[in-house]
Coordinates of C-alpha atoms in Angstrom, one line a residue:
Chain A
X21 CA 26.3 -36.2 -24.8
X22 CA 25.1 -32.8 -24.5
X23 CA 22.0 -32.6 -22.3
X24 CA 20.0 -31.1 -19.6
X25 CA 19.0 -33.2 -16.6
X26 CA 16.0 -33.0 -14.3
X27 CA 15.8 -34.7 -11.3
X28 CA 13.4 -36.2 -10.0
X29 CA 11.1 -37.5 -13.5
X30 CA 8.1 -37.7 -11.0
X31 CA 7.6 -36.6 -7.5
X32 CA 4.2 -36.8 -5.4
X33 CA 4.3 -34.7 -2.3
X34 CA 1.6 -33.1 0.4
X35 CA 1.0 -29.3 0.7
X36 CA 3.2 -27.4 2.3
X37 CA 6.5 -30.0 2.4
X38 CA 9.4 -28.0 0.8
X39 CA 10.7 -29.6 -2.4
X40 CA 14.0 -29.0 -5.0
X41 CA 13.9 -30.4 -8.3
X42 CA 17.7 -30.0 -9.7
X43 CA 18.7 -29.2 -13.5
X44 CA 22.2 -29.4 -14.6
X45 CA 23.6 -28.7 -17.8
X46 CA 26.6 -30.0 -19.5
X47 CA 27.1 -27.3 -22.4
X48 CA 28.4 -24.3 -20.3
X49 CA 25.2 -22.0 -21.1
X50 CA 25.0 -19.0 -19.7
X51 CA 20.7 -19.0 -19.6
X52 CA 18.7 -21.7 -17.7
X53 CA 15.1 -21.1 -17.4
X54 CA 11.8 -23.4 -15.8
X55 CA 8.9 -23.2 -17.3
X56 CA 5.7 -25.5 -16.1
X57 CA 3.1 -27.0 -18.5
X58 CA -0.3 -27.0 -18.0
X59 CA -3.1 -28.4 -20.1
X60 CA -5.1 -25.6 -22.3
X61 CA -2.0 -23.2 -20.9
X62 CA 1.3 -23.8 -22.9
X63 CA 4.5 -23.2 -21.2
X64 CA 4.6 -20.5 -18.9
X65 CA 8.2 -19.3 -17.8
X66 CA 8.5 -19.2 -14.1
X67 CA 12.5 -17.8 -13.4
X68 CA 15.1 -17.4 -15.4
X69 CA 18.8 -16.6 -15.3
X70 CA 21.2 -15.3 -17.5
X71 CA 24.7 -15.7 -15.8
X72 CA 25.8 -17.1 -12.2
X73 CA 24.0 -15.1 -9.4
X74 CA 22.0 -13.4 -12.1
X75 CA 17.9 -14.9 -11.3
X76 CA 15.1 -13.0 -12.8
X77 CA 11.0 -13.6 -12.7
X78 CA 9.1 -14.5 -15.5
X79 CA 5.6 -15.1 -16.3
X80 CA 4.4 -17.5 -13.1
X81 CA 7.0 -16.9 -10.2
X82 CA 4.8 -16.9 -7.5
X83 CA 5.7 -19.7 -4.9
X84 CA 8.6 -20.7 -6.4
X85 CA 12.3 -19.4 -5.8
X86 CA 15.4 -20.2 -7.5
X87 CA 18.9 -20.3 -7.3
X88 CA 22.4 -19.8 -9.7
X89 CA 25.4 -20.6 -8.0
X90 CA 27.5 -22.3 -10.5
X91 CA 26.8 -22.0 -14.1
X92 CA 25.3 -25.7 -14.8
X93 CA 23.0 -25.9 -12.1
X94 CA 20.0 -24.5 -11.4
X95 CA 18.0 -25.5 -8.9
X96 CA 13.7 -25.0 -8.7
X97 CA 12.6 -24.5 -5.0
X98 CA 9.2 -24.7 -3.4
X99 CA 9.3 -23.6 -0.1
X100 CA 5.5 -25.0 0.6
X101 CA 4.3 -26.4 -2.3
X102 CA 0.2 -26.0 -2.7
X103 CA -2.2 -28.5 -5.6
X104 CA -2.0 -25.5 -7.7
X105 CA 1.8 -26.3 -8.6
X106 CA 0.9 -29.9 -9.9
X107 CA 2.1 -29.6 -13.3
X108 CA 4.7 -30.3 -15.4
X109 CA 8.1 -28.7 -15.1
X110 CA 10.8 -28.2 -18.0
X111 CA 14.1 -26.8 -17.2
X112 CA 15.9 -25.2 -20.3
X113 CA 19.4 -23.5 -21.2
X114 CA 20.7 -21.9 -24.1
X115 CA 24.0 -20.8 -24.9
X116 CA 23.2 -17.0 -25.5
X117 CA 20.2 -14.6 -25.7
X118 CA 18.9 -15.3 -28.9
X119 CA 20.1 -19.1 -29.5
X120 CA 17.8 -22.5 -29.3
X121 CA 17.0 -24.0 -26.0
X122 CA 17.8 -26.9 -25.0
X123 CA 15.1 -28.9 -22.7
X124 CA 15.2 -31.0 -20.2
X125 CA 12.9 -34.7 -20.2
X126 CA 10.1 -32.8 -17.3
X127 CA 9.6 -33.3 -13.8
X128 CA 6.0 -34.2 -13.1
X129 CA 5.2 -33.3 -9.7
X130 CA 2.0 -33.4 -8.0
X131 CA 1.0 -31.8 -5.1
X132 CA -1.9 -33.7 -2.7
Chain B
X1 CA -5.5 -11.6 -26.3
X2 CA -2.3 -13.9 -26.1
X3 CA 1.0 -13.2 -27.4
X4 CA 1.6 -16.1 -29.4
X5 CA -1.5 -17.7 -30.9
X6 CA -2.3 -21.3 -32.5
X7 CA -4.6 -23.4 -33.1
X8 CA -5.1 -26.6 -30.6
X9 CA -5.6 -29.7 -33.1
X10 CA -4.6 -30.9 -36.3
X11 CA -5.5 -34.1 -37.6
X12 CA -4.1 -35.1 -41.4
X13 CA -3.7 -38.3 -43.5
X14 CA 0.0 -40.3 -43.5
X15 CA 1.6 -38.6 -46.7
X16 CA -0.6 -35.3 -46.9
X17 CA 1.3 -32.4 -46.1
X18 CA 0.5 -30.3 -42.5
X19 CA 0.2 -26.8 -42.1
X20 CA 0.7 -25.5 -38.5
X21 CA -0.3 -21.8 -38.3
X22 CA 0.6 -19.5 -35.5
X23 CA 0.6 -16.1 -35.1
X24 CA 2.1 -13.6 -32.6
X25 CA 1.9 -10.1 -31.4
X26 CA 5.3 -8.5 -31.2
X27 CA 7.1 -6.8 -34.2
X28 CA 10.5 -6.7 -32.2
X29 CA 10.5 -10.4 -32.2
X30 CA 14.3 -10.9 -33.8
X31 CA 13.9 -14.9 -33.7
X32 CA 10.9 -17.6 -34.2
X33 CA 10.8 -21.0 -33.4
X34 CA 9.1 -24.2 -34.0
X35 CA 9.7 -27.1 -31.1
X36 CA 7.9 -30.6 -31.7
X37 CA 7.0 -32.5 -27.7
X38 CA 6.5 -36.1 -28.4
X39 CA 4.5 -37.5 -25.7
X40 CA 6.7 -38.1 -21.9
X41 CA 9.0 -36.3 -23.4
X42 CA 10.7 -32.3 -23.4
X43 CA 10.6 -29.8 -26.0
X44 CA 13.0 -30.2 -29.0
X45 CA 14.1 -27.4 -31.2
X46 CA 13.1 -28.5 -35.2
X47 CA 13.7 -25.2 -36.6
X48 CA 13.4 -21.7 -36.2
X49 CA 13.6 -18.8 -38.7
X50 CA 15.0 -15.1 -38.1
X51 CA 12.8 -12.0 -37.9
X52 CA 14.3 -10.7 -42.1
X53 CA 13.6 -13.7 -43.9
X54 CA 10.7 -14.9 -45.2
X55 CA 11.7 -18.7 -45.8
X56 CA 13.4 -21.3 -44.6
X57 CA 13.5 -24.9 -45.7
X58 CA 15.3 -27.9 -44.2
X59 CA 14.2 -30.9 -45.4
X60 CA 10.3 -31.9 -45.1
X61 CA 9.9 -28.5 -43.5
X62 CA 9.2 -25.7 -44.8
X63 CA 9.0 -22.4 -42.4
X64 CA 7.0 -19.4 -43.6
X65 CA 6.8 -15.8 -42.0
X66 CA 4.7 -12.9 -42.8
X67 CA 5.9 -10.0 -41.0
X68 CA 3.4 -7.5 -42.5
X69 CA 0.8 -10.1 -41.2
X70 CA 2.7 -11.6 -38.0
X71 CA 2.0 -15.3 -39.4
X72 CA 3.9 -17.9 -38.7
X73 CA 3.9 -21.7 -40.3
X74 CA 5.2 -24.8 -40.4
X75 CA 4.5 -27.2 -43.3
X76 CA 5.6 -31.0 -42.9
X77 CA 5.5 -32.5 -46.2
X78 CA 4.8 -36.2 -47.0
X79 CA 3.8 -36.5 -43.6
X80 CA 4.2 -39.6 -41.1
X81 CA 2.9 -41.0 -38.4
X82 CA 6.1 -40.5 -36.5
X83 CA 5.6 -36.5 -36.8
X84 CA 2.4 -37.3 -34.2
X85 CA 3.1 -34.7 -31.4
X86 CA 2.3 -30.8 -30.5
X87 CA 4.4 -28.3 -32.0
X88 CA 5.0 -25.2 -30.2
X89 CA 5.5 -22.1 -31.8
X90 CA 7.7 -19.7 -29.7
X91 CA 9.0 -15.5 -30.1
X92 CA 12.1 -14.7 -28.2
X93 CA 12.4 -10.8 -27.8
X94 CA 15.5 -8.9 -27.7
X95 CA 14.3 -6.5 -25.0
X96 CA 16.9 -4.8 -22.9
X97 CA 19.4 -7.3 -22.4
X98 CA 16.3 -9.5 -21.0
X99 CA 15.4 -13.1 -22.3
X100 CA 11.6 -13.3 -22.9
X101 CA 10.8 -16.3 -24.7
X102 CA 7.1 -16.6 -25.2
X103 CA 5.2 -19.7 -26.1
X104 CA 2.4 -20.6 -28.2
X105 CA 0.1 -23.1 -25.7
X106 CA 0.9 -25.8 -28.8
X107 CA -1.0 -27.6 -31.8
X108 CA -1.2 -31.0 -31.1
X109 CA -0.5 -33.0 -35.0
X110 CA -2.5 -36.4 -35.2
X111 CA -1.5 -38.3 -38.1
X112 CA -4.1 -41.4 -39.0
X113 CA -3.5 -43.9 -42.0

């Protein structure tokens, strides 16, 4: 089944403990992006890639880093995670540029 | 102002049709999306329409752009209490080889009997 997988779903942590939260894709897509949700906000893109070793910013990248080694994965890190990153977190790929995305199921993480 | 703007709510009658209206700011937007979140759940694409046509149908919905106007919408007909969610309305610019997907911040559908 074609998919994108988050792990963890949810995740409650303290300030300032680094965390990962994978995503993996199963249909060989070049792009993977994160994106957090936050109420009254949308979805805001936070780093996106379009190839292996290829990592961009988008809209929100402060305090976050990424990383594309192989071509499914691609991993979200926070290095010291602070309350302002609670939210909710969707990892997405697509096959090219200008093709739908496919979402993962969210990682809800809060930050204490 | 924002890039991509909708409205928050939307509540309709089971079997009325629904309108979702969204509009956006960028005339180089080459595609146009509409994704439906169902609650604990991610984004799922339901259609999306490309920058020269005006219409696209696929069953129960209908997609309408206005390019003159930059006005998107979605219209579910015969609508059911199943198509309860928020529907995001999304740009993705073609902008030098970068991929800059913009979202609306969603209209959230409630559907009552």
């Amino acid at each position: 089944e074609a998919q994108v997988t988050q792990n963890p779903r949810y995740l409650i942590t303290v300030t300032g403990k680094k965390l990962t939260v994978t995503c993996s894709q199963n249909m060989n897509h070049e792009y993977m992006s994160w994106y957090r949700q936050d109420p009254g906000l949308g979805l805001r893109q936070i780093y996106y890639s379009m190839n292996v070793e290829v990592t961009d910013k988008g809209d929100v990248p402060e305090g976050y880093k990424v990383s594309r080694k192989e071509k499914r994965n691609f991993p979200l890190i926070l290095e010291s995670p602070s309350p302002n990153q609670t939210s909710l977190y969707f990892c997405a790929s697509s096959f090219q540029l200008n093709t739908e995305a496919f979402f993962g199921q969210g990682t809800r993480l809060t930050v204490v | 102002g924002e890039d991509v703007e909708q409205s928050l709510f939307l509540s309709v009658r089971e079997g009325d049709s629904s309108v979702i209206n969204c509009t956006y700011t960028d005339s180089s937007s080459t595609y146009l999306y509409w994704y439906k979140q169902e609650p604990g759940a991610g984004l799922q694409l339901l259609t999306y329409i490309f920058s020269n046509m005006d219409m696209k149908q696929d069953q129960r919905l209908t997609v309408l752009l206005n390019k003159k106007d930059k006005h998107l919408s979605l219209r579910i007909a015969d609508t059911q209490t199943g198509d309860s969610a928020i529907y995001f309305c999304a740009e993705r610019r073609a902008s030098g080889g970068s991929y800059i997907p913009t979202f609306g911040r969603g209209t959230s559908l409630i559907v009552h009997p």
